[in-house]
Coordinates of C-alpha atoms and ligand atoms in Angstrom, one line a residue:
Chain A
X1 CA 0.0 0.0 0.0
X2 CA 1.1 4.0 -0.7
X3 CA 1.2 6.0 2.2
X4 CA 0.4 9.4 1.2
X5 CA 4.0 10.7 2.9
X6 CA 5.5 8.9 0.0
X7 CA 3.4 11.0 -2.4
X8 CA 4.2 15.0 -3.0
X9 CA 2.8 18.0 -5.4
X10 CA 6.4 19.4 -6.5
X11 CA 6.8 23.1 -7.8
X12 CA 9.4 25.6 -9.4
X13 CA 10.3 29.0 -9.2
X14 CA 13.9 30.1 -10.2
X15 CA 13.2 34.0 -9.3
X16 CA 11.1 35.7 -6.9
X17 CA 7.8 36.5 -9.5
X18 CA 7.7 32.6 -9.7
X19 CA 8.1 32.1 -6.4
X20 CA 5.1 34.4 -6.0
X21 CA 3.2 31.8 -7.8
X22 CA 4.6 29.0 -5.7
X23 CA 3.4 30.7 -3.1
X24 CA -0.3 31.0 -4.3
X25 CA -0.4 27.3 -5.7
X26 CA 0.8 26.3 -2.2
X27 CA -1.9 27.8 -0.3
X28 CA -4.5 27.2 -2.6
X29 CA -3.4 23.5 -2.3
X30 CA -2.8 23.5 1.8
X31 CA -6.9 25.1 1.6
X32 CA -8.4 22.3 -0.7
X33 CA -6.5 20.0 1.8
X34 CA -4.5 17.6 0.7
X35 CA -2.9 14.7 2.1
X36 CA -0.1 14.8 0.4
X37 CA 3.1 16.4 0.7
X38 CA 4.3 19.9 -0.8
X39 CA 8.0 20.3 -2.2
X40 CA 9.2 23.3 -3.6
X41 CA 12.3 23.2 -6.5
X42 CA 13.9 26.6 -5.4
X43 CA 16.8 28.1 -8.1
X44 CA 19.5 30.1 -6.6
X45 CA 18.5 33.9 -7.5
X46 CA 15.2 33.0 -5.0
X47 CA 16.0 35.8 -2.2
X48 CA 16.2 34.2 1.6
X49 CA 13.0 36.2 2.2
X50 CA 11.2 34.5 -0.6
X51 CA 13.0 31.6 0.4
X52 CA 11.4 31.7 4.4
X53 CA 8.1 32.2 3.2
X54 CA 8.1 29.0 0.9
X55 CA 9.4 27.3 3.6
X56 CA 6.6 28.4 5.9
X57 CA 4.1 27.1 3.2
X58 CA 6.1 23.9 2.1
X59 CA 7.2 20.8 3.6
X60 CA 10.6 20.6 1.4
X61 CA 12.2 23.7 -0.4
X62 CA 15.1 22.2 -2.0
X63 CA 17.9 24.3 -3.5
X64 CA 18.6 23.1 -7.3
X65 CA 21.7 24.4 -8.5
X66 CA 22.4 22.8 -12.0
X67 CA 25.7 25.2 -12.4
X68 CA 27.3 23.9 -9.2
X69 CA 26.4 20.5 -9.7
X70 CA 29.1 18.6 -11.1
X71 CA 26.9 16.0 -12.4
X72 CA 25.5 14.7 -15.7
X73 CA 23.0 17.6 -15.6
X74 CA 25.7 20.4 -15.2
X75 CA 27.2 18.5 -18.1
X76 CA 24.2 18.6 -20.2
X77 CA 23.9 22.1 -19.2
X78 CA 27.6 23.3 -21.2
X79 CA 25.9 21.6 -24.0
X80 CA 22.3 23.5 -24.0
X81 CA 23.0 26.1 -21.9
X82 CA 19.2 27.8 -23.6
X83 CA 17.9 24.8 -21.6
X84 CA 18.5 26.3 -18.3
X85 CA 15.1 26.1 -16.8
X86 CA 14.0 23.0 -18.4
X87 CA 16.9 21.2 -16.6
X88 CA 15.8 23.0 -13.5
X89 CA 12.4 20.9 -14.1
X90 CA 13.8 18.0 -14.9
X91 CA 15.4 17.9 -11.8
X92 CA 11.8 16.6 -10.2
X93 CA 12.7 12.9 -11.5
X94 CA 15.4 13.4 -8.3
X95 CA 13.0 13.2 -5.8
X96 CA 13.2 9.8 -5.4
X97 CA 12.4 9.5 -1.5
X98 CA 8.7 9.9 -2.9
X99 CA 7.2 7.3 -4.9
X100 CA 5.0 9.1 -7.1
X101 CA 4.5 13.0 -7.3
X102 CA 2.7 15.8 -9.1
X103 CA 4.2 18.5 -11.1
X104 CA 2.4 21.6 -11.1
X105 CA 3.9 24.8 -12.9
X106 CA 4.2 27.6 -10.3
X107 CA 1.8 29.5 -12.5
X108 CA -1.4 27.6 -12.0
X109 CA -4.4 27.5 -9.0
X110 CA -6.0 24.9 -7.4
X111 CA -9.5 25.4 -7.0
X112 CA -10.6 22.4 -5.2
X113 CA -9.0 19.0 -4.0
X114 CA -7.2 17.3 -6.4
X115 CA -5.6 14.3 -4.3
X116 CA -7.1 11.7 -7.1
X117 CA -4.5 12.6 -9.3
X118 CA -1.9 10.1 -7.9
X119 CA -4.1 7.2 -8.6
X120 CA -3.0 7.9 -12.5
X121 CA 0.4 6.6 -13.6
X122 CA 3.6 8.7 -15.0
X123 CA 3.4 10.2 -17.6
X124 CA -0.2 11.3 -17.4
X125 CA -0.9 14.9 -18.4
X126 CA -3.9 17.0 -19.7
X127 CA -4.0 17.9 -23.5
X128 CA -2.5 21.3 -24.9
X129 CA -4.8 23.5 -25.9
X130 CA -2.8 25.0 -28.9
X131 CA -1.4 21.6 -30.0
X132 CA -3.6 19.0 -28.4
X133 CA -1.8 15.7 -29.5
X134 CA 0.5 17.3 -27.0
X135 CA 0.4 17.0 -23.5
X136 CA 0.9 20.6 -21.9
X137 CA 3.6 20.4 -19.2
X138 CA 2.4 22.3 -16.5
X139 CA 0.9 19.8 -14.7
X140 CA 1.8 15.9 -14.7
X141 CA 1.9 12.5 -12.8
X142 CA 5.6 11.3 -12.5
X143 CA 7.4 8.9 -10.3
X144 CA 11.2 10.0 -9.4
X145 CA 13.3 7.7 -10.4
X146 CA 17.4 8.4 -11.3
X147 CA 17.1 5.7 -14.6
X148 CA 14.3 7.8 -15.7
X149 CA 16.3 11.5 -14.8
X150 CA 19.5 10.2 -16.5
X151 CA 17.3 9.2 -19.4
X152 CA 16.3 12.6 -19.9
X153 CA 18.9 14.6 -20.0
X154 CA 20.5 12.5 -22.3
X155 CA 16.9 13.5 -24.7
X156 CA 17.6 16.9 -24.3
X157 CA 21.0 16.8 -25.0
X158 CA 21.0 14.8 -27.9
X159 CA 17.5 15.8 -29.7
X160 CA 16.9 19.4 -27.8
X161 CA 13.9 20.9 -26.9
X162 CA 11.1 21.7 -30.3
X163 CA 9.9 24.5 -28.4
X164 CA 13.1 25.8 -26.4
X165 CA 11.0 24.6 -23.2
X166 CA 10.2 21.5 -21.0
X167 CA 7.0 20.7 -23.0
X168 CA 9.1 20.2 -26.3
X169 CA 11.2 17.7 -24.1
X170 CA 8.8 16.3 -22.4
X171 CA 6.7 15.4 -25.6
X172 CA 9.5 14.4 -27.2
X173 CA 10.5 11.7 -25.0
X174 CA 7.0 10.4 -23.5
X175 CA 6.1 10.6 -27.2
X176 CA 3.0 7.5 -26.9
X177 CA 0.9 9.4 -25.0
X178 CA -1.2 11.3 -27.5
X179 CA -1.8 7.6 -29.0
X180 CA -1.2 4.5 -26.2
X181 CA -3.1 4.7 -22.9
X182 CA -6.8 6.8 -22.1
X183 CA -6.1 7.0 -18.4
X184 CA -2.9 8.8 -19.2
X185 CA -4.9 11.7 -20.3
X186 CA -5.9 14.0 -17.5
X187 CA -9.6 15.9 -18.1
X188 CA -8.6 19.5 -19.1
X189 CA -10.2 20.7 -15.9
X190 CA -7.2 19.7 -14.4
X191 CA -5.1 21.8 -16.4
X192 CA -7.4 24.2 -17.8
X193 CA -5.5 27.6 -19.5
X194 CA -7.1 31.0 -19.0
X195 CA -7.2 31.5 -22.5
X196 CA -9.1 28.6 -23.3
X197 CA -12.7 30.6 -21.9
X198 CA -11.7 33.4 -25.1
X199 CA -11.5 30.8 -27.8
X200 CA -14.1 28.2 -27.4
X201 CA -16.8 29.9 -24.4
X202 CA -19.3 27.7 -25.0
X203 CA -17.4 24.6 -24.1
X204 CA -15.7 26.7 -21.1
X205 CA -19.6 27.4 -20.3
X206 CA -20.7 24.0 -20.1
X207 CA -17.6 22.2 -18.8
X208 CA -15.9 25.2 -17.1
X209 CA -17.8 25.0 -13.7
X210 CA -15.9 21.8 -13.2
X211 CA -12.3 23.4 -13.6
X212 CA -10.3 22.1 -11.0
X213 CA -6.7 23.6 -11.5
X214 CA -6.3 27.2 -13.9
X215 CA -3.2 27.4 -15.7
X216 CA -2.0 31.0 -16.3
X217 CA 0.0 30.3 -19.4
X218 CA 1.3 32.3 -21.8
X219 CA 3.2 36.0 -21.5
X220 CA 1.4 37.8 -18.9
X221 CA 1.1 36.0 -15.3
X222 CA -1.0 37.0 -11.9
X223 CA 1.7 38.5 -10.7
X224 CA 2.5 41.0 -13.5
X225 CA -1.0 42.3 -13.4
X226 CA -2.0 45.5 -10.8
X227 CA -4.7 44.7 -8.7
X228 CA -7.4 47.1 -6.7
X229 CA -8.2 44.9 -3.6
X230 CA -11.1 47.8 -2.9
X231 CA -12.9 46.9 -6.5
X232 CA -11.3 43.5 -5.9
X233 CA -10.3 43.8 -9.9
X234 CA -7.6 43.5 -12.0
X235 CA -6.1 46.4 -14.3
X236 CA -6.0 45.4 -17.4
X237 CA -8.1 42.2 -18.0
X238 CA -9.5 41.6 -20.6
X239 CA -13.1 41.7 -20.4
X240 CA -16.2 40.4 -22.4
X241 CA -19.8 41.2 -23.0
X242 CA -20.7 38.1 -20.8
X243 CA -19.0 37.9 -17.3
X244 CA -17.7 34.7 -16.3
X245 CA -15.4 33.9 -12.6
X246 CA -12.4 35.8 -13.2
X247 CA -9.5 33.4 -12.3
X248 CA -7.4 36.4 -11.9
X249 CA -9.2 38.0 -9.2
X250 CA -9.3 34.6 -7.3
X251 CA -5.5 34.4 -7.5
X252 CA -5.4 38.0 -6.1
X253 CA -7.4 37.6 -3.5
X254 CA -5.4 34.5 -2.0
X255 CA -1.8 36.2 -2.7
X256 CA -2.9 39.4 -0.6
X257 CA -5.2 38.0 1.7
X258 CA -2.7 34.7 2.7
X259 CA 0.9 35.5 1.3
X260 CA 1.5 39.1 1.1
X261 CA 1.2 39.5 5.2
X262 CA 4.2 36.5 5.5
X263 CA 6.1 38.7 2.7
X264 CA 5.8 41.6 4.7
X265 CA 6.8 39.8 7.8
X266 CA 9.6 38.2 6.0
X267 CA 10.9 41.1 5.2
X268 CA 10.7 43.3 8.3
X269 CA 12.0 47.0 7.5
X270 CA 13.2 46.2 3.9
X271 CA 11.4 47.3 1.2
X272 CA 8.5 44.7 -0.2
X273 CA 6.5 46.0 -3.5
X274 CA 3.4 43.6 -2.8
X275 CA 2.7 44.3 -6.8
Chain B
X1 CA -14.8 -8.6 -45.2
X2 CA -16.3 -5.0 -45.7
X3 CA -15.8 -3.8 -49.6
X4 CA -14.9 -0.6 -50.5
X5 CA -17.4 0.1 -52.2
X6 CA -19.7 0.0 -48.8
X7 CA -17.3 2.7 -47.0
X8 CA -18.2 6.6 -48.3
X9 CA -16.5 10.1 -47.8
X10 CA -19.4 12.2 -47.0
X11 CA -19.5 16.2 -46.6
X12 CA -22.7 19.0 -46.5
X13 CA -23.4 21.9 -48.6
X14 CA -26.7 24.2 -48.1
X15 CA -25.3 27.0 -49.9
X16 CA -23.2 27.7 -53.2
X17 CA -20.4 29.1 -50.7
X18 CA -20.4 26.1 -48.8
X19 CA -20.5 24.2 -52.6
X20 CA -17.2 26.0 -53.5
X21 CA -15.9 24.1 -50.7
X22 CA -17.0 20.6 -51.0
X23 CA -15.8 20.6 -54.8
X24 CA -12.4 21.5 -53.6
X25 CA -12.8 18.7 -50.9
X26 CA -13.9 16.3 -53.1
X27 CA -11.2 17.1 -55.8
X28 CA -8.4 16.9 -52.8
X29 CA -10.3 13.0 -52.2
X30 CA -9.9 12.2 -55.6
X31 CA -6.3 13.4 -56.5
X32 CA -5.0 11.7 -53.9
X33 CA -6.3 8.5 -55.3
X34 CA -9.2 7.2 -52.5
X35 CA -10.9 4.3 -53.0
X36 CA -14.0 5.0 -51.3
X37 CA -17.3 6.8 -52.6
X38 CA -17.9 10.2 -52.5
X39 CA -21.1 11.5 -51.1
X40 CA -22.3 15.2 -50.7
X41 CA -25.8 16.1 -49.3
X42 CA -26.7 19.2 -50.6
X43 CA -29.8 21.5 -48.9
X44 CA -33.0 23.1 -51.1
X45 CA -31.1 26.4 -51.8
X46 CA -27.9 25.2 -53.6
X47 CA -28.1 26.4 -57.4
X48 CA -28.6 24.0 -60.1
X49 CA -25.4 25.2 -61.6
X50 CA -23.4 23.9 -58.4
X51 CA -25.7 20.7 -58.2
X52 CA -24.6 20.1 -61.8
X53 CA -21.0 20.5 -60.6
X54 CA -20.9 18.2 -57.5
X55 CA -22.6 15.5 -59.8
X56 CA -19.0 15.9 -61.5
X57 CA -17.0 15.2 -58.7
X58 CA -18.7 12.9 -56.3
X59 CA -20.7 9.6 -56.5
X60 CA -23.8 10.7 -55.0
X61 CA -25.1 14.3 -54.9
X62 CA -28.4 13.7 -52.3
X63 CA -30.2 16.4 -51.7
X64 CA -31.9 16.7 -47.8
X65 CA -34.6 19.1 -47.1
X66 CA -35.4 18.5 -43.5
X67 CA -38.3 21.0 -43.3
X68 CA -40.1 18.8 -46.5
X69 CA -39.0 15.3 -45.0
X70 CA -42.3 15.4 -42.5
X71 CA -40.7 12.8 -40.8
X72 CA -39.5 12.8 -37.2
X73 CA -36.2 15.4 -38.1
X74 CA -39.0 17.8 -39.5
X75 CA -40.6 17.7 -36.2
X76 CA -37.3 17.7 -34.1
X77 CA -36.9 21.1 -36.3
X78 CA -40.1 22.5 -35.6
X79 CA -39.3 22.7 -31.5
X80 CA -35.3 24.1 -32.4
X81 CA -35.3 25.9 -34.9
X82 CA -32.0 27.3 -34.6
X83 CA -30.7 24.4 -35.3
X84 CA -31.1 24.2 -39.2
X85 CA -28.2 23.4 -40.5
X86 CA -27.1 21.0 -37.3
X87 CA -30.0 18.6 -38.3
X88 CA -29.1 18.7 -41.5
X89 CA -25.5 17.4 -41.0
X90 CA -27.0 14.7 -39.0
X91 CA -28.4 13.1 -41.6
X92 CA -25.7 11.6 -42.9
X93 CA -26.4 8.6 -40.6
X94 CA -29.1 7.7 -42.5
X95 CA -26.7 7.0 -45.8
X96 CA -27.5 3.2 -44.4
X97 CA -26.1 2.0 -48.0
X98 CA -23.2 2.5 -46.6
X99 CA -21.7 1.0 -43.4
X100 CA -18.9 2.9 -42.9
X101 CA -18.5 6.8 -43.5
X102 CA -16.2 9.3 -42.7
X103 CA -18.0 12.4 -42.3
X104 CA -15.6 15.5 -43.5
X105 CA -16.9 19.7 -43.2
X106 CA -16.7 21.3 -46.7
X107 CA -14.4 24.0 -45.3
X108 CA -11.7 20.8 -45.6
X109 CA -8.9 20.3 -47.7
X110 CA -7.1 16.8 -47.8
X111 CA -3.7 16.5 -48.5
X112 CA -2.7 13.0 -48.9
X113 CA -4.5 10.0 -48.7
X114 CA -6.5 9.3 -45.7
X115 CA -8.5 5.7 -46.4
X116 CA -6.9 4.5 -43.3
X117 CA -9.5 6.2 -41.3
X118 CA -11.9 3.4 -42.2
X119 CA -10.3 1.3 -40.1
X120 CA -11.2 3.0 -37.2
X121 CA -15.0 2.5 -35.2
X122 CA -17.8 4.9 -34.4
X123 CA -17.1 7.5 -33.1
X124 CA -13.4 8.4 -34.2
X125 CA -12.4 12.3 -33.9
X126 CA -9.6 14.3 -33.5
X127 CA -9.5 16.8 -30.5
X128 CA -10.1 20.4 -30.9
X129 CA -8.0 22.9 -30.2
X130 CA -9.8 25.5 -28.4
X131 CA -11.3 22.6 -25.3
X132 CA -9.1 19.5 -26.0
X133 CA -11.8 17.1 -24.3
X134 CA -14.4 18.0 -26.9
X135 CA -13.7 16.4 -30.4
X136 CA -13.9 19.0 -33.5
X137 CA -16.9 17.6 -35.3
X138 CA -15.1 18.5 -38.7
X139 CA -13.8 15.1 -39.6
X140 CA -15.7 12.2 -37.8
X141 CA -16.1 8.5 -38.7
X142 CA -19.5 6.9 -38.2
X143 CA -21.8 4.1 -39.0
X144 CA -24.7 4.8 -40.7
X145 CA -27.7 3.9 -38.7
X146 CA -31.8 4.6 -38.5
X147 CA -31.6 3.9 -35.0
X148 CA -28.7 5.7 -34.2
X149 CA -30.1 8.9 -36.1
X150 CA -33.9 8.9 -33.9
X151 CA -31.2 8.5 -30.8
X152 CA -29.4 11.5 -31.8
X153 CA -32.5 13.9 -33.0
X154 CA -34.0 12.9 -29.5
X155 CA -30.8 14.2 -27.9
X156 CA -31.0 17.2 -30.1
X157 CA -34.5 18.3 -29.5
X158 CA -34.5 17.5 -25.3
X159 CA -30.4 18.6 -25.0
X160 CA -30.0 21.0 -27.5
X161 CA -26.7 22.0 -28.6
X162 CA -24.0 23.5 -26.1
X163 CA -22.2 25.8 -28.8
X164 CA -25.5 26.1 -31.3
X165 CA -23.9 23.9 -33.9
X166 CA -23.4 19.9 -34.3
X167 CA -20.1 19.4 -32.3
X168 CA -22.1 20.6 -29.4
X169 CA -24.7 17.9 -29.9
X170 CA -22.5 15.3 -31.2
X171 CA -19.8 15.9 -28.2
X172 CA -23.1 15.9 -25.8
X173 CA -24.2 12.5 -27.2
X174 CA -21.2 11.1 -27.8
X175 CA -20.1 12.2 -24.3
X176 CA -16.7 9.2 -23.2
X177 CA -14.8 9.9 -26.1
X178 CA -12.8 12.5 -24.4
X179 CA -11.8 9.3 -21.5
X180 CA -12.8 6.1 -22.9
X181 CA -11.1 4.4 -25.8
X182 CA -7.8 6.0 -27.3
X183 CA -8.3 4.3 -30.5
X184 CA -11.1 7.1 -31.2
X185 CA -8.5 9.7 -30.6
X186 CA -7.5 10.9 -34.2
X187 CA -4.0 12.2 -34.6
X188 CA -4.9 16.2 -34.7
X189 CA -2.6 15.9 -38.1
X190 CA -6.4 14.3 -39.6
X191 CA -8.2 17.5 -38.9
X192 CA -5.4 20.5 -38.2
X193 CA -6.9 23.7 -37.8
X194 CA -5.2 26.7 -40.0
X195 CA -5.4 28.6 -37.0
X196 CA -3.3 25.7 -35.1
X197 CA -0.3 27.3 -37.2
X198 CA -0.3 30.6 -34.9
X199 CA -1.5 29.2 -31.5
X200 CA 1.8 26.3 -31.2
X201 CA 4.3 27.2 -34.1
X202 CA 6.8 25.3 -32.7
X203 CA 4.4 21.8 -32.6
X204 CA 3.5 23.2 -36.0
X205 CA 6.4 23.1 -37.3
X206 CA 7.7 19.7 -35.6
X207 CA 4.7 17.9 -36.5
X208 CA 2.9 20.1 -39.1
X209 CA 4.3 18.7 -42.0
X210 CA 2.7 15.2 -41.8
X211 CA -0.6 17.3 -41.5
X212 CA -3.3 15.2 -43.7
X213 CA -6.3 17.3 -43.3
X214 CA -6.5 21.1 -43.1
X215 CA -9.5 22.2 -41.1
X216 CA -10.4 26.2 -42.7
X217 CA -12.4 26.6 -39.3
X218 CA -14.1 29.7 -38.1
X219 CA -15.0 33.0 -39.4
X220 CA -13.6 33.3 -42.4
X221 CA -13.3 30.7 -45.0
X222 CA -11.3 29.9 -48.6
X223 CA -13.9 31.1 -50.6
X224 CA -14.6 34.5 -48.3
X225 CA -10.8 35.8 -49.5
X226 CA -9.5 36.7 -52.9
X227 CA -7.0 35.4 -54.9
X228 CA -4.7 36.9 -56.9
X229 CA -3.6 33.9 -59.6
X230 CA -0.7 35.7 -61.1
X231 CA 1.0 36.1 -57.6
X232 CA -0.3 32.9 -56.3
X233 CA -1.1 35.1 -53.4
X234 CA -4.4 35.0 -50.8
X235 CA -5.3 38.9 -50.3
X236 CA -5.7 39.9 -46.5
X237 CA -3.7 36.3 -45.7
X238 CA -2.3 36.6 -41.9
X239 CA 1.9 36.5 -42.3
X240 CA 4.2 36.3 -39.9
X241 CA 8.1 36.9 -40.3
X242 CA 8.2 32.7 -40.5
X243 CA 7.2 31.1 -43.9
X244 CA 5.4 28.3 -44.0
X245 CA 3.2 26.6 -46.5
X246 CA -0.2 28.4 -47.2
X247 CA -2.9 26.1 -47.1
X248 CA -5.1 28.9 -48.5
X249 CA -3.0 29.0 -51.9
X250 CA -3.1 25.3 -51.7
X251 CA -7.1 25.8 -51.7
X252 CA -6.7 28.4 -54.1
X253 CA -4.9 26.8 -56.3
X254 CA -7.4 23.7 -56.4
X255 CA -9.8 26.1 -57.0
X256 CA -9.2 28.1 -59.8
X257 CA -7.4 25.1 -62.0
X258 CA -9.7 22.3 -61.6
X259 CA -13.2 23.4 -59.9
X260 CA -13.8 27.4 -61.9
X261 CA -13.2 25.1 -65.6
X262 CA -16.2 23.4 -64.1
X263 CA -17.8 25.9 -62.6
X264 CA -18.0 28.3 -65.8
X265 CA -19.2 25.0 -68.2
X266 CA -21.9 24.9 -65.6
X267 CA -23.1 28.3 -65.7
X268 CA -22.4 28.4 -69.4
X269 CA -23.7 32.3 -70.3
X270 CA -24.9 32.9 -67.1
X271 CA -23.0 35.5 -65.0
X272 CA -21.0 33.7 -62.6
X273 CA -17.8 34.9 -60.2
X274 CA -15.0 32.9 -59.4
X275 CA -14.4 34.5 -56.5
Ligands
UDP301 O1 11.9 32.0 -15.3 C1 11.3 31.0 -15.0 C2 10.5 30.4 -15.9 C3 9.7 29.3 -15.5 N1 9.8 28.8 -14.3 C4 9.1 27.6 -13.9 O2 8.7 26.8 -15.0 C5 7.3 26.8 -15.2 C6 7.0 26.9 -16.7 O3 7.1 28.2 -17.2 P1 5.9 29.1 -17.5 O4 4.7 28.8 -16.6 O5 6.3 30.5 -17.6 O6 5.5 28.6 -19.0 P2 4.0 28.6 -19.6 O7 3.1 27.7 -18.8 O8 3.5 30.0 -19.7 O9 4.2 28.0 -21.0 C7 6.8 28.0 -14.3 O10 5.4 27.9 -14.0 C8 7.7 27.9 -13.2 O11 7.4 26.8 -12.3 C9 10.6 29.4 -13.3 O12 10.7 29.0 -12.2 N2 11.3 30.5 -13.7
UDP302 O1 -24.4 27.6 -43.8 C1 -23.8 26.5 -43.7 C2 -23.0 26.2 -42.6 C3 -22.3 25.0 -42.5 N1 -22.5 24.1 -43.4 C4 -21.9 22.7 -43.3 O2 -21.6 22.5 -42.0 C5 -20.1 22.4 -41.8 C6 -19.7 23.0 -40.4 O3 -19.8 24.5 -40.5 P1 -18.5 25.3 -40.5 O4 -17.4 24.6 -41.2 O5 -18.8 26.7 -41.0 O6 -18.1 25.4 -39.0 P2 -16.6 25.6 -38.3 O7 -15.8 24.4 -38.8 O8 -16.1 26.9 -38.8 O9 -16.9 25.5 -36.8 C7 -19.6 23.1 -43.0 O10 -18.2 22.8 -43.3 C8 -20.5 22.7 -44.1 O11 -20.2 21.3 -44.4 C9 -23.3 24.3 -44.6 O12 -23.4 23.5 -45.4 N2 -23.9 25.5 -44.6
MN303 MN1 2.9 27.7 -16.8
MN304 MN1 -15.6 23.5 -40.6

């Protein structure tokens, strides 16, 4: 049997915006209660304040430092050094005193529990909206395993990345999954981009109640908007004719409401732009 | 053993617009060498001059006029109107000559051969872009059926259509494709929306060149732009920095050398315009 300690959602954030994010996505997971536990992949620009605050939300923040490694991944680093982030992500497969773990992409929301997830088996992933024989890599199923890691670095050394990311890699190497196994698609509710209410609304109106996980994706992120917490909106949004739950306003109201007060305790008398 | 001559290609015209396109479609079919029959049902308003055409090009030209049919679509029509042209589509499974189709939007273009699809069961669809766990209703294989035809107009007239049009209904009856059988997963390379190219260029350009079937979906269609035949150039064509093949010359070029020769025979001194 699985005991949920051996089972973890696992995050990134190589900056402090990102780490904003992780924030969010760890809080909105902690409120949906899960069972499971919460690392965070931390890169080594992530401040110490940033850093305290992740750990006051996580139960691992874990330094990933592919520069000072020394290993096969510093190694495939000289080759593809425009692969640095990608090898950051890769780095999940290390986490190999869990058995089986989520990826979520420090950009996305959890809007309810989401614990079922680790019945489904690596690599299982929700469909890309812009390409959707391709899984989109923000949030998948994985086991950690070193075999698996080692494998994949060697992929992205030898064949690169199609779209300079971790999705190119990532679909490059688990390349069955648009055509072997059902269960190893996740329902796009569990992954489900913002922009997917603006091209297709009527599906996003009669599926979109369900969504389970958001997926900021794309240029613009939460955390490079300006919110009003008085008019609790967003500058800038786009709006439309019909109003719909704005996702945005939701991620907001968490990040000042549950992360900006351990921010500012975090860091004291220095100065903290709470965006 | 199923023959070939049991398995059909089947597309929809109500208009002499929509005509323009199933010509090209069916010319696409034909130059790359299928071995299945070519159906096309046409509705009460296309012109004589365009019935005269698609009698050129495919086996069967079958006209459907649901509001004369005083059957139980007529009645399903009376209580939704707005869905004329849905009901009309979903007569195809009544082509129970057949007992195989693959059902194919006349704002398709096909560019190689793609009889393989017969192999596959009811109902087979690639995913759609804009919400990956709905299938795009423009390419579809099906089984002709009475039965399954009463089933769906039933659904139609108590369910209506999500998005106003047949992939709402047909995703609505057809409602485990998105998590039941993969083999009913299309590769997206069998119906690849043009606007695919812009949303994922990188996937486009990794995998867009196996592409089989170019999907013209949304607003603006082949026929809706003009050509200029000297340039080989679509007027008002979206271009990006990038090249890549134009699948809108492609149509064009269809067009104007082996459907307008028809076309103008057809119309003989009649005023008629190419476009
Ligand atoms: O500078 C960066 C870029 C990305 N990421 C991590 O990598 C993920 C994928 O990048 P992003 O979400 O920006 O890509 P998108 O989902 O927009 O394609 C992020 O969510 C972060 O977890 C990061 O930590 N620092
Ligand atoms: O006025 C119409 C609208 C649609 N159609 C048929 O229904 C299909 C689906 O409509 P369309 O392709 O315009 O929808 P889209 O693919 O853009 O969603 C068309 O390809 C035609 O075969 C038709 O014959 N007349
Ligand atoms: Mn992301
Ligand atoms: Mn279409």
């Amino acid at each position: 049997m699985t005991m949920d300690h051996e089972q973890a959602f696992v995050t990134l954030a190589t900056n402090d915006s990102y780490a904003k994010g992780a924030m969010v996505l760890g809080k909105s997971l902690r409120n949906h209660k899960t069972s499971k536990k919460l690392v965070v992949l931390i890169g080594p620009h992530v401040s110490d304040q940033s850093s305290s605050v992740l750990h006051k939300i996580y139960d691992e923040v874990k330094l990933v430092d592919v520069m000072d490694s020394g290993d096969t991944a510093h190694l495939a680093m000289m080759k593809r050094p425009d692969l640095g982030v990608t090898f950051t992500k890769l780095h999940c497969w290390t986490l190999t005193h869990y058995s089986k773990c989520v990826f979520m992409d420090a950009d996305t929301l959890v809007l309810s529990n989401i614990d079922e997830l680790f019945d489904r088996e690596e690599l299982s992933a929700a469909p890309d909206p812009g390409w959707p024989d391709c899984f989109n890599s923000g949030v998948f199923v994985f086991r950690p395993s070193n075999e698996t890691y080692g494998k994949l670095l060697q992929y992205c050394t030898v064949h690169g990345s199609f779209d300079g990311g971790d999705q190119g890699v990532l679909n490059g190497f688990f390349c069955d999954w648009s055509t072997t196994d059902i269960t190893k698609h996740l329902p796009f509710i569990y992954n489900m981009s913002s922009i997917a209410i603006y091209t297709y609304l009527p599906a996003f109106k009669q599926y979109g109640a369900n969504a389970k996980v958001v997926h900021f994706l794309g240029q613009r992120k939460p955390w490079s908007y300006t919110y009003d917490p008085k008019q609790r909106r967003v500058r800038g949004e786009i709006q439309d004719a019909t109003p719909h739950p704005s996702f945005l306003v939701d991620w907001w109201i968490l990040y000042s409401s549950e992360v900006v007060p351990l921010l500012l305790r975090a860091y004291g008398d220095l100065p903290f732009h709470s965006g």
